[in-house]
PDB file of C-alpha atoms in Angstrom:
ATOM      1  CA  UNK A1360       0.000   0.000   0.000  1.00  0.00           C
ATOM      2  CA  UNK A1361       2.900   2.186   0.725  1.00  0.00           C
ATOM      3  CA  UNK A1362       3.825   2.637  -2.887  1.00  0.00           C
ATOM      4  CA  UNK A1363       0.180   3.131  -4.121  1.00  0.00           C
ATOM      5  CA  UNK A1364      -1.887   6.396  -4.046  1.00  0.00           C
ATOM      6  CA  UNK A1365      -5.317   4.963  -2.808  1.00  0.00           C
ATOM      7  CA  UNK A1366      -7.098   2.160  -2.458  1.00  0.00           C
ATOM      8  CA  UNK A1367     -10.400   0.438  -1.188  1.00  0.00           C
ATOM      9  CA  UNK A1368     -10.409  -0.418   2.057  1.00  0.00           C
ATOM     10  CA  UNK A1369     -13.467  -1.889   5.059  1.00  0.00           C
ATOM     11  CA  UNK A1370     -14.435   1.602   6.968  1.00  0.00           C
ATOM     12  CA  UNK A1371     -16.974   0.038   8.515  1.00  0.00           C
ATOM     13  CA  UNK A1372     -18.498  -3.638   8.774  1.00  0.00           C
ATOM     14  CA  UNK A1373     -21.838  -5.107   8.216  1.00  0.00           C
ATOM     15  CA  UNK A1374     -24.198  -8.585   8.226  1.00  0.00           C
ATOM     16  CA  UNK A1375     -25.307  -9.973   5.607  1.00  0.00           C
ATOM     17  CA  UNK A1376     -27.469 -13.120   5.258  1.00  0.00           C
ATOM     18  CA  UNK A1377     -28.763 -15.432   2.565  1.00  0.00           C
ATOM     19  CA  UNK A1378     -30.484 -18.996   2.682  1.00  0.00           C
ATOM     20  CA  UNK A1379     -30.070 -21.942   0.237  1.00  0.00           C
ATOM     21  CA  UNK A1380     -31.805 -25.362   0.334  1.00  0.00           C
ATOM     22  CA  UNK A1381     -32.735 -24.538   4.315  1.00  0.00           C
ATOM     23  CA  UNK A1382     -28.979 -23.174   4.918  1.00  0.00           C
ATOM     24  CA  UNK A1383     -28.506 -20.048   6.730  1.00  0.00           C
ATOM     25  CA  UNK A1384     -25.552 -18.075   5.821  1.00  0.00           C
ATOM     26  CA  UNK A1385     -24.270 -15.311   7.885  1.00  0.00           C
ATOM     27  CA  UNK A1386     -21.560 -13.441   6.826  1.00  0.00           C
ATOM     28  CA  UNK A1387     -20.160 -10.596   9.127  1.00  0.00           C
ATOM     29  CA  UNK A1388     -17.414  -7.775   7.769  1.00  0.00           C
ATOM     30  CA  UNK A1389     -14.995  -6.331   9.664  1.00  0.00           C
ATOM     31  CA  UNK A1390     -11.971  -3.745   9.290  1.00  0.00           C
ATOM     32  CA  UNK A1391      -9.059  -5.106  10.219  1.00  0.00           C
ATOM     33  CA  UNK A1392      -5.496  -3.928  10.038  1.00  0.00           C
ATOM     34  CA  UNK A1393      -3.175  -6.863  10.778  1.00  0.00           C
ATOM     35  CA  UNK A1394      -3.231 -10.908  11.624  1.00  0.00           C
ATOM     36  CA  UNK A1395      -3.662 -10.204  14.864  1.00  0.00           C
ATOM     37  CA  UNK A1396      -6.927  -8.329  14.795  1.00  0.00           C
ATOM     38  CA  UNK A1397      -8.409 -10.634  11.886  1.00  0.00           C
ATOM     39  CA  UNK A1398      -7.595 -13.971  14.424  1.00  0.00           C
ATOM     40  CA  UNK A1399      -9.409 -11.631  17.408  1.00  0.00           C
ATOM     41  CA  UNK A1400     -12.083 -10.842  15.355  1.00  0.00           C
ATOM     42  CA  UNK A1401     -12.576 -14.474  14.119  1.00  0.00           C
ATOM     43  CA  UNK A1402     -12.048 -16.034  17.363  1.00  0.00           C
ATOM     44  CA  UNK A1403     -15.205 -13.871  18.634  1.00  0.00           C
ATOM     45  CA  UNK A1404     -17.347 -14.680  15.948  1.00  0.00           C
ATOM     46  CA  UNK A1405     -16.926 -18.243  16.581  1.00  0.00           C
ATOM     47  CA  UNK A1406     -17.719 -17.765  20.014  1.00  0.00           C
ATOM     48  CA  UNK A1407     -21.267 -15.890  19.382  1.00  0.00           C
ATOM     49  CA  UNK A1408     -22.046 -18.428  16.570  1.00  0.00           C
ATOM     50  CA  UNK A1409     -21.189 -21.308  18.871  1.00  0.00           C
ATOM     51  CA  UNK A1410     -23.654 -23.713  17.576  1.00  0.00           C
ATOM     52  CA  UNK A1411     -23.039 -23.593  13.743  1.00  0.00           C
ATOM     53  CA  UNK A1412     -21.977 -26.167  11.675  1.00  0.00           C
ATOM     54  CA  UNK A1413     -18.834 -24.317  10.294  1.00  0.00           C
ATOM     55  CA  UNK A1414     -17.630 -20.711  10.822  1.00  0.00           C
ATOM     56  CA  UNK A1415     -15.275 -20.389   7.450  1.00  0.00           C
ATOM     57  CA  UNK A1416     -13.148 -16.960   7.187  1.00  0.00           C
ATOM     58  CA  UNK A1417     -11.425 -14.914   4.659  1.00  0.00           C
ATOM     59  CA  UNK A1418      -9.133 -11.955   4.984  1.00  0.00           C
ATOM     60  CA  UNK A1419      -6.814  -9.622   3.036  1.00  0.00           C
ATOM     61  CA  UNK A1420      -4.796  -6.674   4.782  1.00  0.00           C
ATOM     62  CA  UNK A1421      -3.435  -3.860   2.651  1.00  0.00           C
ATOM     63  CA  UNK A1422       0.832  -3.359   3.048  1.00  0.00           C
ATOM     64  CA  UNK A1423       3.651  -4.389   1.082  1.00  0.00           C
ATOM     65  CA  UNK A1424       3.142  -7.154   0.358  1.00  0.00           C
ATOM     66  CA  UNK A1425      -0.256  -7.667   0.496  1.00  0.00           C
ATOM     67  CA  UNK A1426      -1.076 -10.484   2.824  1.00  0.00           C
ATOM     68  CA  UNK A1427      -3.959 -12.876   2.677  1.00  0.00           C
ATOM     69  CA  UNK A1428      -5.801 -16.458   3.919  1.00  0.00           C
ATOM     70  CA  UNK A1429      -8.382 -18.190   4.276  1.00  0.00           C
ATOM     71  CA  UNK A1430      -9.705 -21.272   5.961  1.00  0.00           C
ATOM     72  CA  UNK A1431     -12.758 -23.783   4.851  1.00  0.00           C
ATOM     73  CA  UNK A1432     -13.200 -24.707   8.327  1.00  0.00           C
ATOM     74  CA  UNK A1433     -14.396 -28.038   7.659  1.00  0.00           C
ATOM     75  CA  UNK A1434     -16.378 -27.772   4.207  1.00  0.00           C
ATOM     76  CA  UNK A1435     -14.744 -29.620   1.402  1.00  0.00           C
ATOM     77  CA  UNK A1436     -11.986 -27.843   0.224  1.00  0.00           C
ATOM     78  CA  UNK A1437     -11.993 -24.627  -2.423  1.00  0.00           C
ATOM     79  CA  UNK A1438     -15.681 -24.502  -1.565  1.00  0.00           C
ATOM     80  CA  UNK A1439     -15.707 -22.072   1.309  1.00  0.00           C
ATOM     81  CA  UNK A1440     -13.016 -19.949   2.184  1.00  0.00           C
ATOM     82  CA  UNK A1441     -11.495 -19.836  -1.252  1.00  0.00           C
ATOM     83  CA  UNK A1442     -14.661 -18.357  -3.220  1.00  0.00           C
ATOM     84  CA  UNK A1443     -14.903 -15.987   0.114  1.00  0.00           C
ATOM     85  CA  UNK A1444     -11.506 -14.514  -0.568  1.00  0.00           C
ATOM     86  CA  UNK A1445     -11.895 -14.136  -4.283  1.00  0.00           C
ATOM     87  CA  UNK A1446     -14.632 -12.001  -3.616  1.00  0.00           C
ATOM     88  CA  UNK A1447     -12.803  -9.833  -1.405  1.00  0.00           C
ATOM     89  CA  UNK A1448     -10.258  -9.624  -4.122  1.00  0.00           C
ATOM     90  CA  UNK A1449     -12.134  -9.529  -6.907  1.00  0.00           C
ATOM     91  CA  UNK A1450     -13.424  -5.784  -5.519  1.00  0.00           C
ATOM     92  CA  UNK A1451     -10.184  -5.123  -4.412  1.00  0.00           C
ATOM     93  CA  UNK A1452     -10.790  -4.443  -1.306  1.00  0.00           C
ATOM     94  CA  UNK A1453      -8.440  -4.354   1.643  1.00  0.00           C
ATOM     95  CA  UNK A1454      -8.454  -4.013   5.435  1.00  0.00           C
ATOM     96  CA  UNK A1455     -10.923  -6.358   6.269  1.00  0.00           C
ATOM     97  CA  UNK A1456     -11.690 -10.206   7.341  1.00  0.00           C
ATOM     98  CA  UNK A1457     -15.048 -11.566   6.696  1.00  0.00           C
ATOM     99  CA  UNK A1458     -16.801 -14.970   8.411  1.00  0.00           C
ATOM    100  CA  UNK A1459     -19.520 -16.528   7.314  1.00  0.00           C
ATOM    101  CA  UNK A1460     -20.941 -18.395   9.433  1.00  0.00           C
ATOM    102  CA  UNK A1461     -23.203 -22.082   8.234  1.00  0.00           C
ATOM    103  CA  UNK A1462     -26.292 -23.369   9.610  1.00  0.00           C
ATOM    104  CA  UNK A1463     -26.656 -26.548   8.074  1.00  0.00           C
ATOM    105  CA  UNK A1464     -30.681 -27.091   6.515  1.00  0.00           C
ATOM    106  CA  UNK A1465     -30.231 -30.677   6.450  1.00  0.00           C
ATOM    107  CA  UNK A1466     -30.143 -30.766   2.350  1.00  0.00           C
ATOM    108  CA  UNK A1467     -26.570 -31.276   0.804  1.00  0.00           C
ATOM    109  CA  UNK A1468     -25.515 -28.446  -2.018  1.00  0.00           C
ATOM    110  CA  UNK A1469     -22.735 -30.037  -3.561  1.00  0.00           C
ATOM    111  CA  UNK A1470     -19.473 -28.211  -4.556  1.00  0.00           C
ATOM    112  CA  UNK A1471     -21.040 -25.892  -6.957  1.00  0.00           C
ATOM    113  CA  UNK A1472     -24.098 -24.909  -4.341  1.00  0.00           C
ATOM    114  CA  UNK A1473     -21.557 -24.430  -1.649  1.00  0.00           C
ATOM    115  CA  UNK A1474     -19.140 -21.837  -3.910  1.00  0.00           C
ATOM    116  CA  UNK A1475     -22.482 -19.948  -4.618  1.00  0.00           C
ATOM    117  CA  UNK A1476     -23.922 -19.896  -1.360  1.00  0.00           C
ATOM    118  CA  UNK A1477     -20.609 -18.515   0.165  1.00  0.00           C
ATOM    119  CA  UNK A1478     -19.404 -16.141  -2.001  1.00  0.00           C
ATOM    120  CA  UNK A1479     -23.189 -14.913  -2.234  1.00  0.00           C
ATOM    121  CA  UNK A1480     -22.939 -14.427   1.496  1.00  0.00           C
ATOM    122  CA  UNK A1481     -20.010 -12.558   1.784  1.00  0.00           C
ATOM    123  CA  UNK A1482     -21.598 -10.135  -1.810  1.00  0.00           C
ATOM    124  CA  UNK A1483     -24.306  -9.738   1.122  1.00  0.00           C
ATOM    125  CA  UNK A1484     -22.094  -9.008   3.633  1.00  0.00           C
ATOM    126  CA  UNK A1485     -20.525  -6.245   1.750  1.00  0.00           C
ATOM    127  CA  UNK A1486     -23.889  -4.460   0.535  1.00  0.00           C
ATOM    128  CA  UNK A1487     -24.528  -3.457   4.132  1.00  0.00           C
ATOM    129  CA  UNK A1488     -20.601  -2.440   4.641  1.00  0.00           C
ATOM    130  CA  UNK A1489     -18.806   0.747   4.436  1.00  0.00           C
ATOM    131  CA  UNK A1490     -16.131   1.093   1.750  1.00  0.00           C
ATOM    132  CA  UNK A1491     -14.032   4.078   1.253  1.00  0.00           C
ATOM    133  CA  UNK A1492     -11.158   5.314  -1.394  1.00  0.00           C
ATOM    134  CA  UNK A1493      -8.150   5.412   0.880  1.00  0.00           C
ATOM    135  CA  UNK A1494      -5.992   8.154  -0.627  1.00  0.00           C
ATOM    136  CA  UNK A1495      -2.666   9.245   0.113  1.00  0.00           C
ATOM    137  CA  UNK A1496      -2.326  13.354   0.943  1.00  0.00           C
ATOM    138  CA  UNK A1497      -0.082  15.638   2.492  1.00  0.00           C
ATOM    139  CA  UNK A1498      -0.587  18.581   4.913  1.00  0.00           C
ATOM    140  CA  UNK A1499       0.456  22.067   3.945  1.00  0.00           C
ATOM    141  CA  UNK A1500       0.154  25.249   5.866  1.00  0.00           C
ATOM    142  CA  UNK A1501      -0.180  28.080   3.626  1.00  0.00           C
ATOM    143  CA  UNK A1502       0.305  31.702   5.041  1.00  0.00           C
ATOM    144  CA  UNK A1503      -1.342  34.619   3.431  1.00  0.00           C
ATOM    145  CA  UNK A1504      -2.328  38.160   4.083  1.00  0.00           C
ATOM    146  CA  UNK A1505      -6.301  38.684   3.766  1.00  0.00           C
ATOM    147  CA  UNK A1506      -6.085  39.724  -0.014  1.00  0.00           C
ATOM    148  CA  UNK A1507      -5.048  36.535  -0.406  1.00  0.00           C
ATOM    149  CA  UNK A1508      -8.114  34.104   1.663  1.00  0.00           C
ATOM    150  CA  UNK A1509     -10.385  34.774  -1.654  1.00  0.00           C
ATOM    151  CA  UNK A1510      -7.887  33.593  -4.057  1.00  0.00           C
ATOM    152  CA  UNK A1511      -6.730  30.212  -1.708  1.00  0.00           C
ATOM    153  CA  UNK A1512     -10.618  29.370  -0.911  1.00  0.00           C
ATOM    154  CA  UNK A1513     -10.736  29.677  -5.163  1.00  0.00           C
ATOM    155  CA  UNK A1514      -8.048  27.976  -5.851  1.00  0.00           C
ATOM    156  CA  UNK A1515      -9.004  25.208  -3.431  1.00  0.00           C
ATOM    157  CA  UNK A1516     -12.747  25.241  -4.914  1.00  0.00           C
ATOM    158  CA  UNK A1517     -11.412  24.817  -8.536  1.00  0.00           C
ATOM    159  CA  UNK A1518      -8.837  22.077  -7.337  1.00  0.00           C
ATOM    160  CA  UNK A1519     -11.397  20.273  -5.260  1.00  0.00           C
ATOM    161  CA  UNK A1520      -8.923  20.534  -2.425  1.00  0.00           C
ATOM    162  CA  UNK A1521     -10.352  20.846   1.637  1.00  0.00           C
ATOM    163  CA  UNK A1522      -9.658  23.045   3.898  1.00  0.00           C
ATOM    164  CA  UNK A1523      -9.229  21.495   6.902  1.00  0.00           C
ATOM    165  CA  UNK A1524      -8.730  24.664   9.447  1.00  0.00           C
ATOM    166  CA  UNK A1525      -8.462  28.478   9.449  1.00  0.00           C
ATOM    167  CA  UNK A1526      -6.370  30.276  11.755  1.00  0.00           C
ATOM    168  CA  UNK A1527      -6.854  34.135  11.642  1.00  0.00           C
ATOM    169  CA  UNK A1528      -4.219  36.549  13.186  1.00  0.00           C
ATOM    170  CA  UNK A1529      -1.985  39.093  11.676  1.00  0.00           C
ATOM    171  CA  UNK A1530      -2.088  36.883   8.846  1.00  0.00           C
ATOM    172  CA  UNK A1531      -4.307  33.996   7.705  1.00  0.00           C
ATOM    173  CA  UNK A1532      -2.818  30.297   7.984  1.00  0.00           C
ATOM    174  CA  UNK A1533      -4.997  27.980   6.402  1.00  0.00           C
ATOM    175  CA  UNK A1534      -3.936  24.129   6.394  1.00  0.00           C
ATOM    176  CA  UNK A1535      -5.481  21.815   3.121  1.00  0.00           C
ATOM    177  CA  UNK A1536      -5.509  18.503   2.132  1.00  0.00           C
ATOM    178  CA  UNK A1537      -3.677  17.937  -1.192  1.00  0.00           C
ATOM    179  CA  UNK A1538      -2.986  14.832  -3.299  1.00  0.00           C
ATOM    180  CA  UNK A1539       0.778  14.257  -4.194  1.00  0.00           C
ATOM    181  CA  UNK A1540       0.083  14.911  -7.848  1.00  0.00           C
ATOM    182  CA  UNK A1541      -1.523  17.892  -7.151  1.00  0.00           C
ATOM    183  CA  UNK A1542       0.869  19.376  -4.966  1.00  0.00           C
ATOM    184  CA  UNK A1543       3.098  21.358  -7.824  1.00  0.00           C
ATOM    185  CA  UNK A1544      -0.057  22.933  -9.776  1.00  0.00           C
ATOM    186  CA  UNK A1545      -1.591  23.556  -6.452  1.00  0.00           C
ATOM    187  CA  UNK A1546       2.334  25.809  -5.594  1.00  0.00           C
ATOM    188  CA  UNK A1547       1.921  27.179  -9.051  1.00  0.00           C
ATOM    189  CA  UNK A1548      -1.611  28.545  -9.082  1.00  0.00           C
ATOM    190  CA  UNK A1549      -0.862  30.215  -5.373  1.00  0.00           C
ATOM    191  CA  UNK A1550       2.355  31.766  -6.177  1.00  0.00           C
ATOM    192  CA  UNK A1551       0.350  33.219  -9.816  1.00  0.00           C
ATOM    193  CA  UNK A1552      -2.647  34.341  -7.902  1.00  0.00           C
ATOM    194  CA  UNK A1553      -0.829  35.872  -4.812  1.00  0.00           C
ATOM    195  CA  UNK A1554       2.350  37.343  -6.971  1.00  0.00           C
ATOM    196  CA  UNK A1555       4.519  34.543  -4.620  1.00  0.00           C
ATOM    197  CA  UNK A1556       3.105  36.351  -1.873  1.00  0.00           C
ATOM    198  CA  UNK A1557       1.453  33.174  -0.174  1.00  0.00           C
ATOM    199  CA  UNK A1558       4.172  30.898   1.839  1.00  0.00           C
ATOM    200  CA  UNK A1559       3.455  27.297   1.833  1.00  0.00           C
ATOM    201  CA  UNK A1560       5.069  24.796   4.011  1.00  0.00           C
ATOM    202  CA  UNK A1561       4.314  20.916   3.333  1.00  0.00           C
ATOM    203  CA  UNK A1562       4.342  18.977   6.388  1.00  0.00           C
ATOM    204  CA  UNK A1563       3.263  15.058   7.377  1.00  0.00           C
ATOM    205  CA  UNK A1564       1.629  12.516   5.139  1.00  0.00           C
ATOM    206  CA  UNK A1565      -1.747  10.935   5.742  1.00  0.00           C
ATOM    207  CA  UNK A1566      -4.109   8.680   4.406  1.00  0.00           C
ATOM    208  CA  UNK A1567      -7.788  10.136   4.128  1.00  0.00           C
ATOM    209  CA  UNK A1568     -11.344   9.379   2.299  1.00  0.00           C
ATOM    210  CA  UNK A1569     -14.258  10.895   1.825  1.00  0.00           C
ATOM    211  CA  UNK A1570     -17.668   9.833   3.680  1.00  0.00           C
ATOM    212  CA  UNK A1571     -20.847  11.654   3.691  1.00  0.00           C
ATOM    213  CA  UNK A1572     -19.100  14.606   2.274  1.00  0.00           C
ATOM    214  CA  UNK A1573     -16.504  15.112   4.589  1.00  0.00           C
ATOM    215  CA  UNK A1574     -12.868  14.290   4.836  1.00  0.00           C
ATOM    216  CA  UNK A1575     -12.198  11.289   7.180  1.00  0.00           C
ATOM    217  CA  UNK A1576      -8.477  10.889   8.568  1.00  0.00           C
ATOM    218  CA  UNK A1577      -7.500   7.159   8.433  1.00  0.00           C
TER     219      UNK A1577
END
């Protein structure tokens, strides 16, 4: 993840449920940063779905490399865990471990009816989940007199860059969100607009994304 500029990630996790042949399947999302959380978070969900048949679990954390598993937990093989985690990747999503959980109908689905019904699940799962656009951006102060506020809030608007806080004194420090690729036309248009009279000063990189409108910190 280090090397990219964004990706999809599990904000937020969710339930989702579908039934085959008398077969309740349960799958619950969660976000999830390393191995240890995904075995914590599997661990519990075994514990609250005591009485299932099988509990089977996928999970794929974002890094370098990008690290994944997945366990059948007692299905035939490649007909559980393995359709879970394709799904995962297939929407290339990261940060997050999914279980579905089994409640056997008493009617056998075969390998086929098995792939569906999981993977289905997990689709389910991530319908009533949170996903966000994890993008890299860097902070930078920018100091300006007050004939200069109209032309940063402009500049900003046009850009589609936020404003994350306003400090007014003898001059006006404002402190934005800007994407690494927009980080030289962003000095360019300031320094053109202000006569080089705004200072900008870049300072720590962060990962962000956008919910509801506004600019979550992640």
């Amino acid at each position: 993840m280090e090397k990219t500029e964004s990706c999809k990630i599990l904000y937020r996790g969710g339930v989702g449920e579908l039934v085959e042949k008398k077969s309740r399947f349960i799958a619950t999302t969660f976000p999830v940063r390393s191995e240890e959380e995904a075995a914590a978070f599997i661990e519990q969900t075994r514990k609250k779905y005591w009485d299932a048949r099988h509990n089977c679990t996928a999970w794929v954390i974002g890094g370098s490399p990008l690290l994944s598993r997945c366990s059948d937990d007692g299905e035939p093989a490649q007909t559980a865990g393995r359709p879970m985690l394709d799904v995962l990747l297939g929407a290339q999503l990261r940060d997050v471990c999914v279980v579905v959980t089994r409640y056997f109908g008493g009617t056998l689905l075969g390998t086929g009816g098995l792939v569906r019904a999981y993977s289905g699940a997990v689709t389910e799962g991530l319908k009533n989940s949170v996903i966000l656009e994890k993008c890299r951006g860097r902070n930078v102060l920018v100091r300006t007199d007050y004939n200069g506020v109209g032309k940063l809030q402009y500049v900003a608007g046009q850009m589609g860059l936020t404003i994350m806080d306003t400090e007014y004194t003898e001059q006006v420090t404002a402190k934005l969100l800007v994407p690494p690729a927009l980080l030289g036309s962003f000095r360019a248009q300031m320094e053109e607009r202000t006569a080089g009279q705004a200072q900008m000063e870049l300072q720590d990189e962060v990962w962000y994304g956008m919910l509801d409108g506004k600019v979550i910190l992640l």
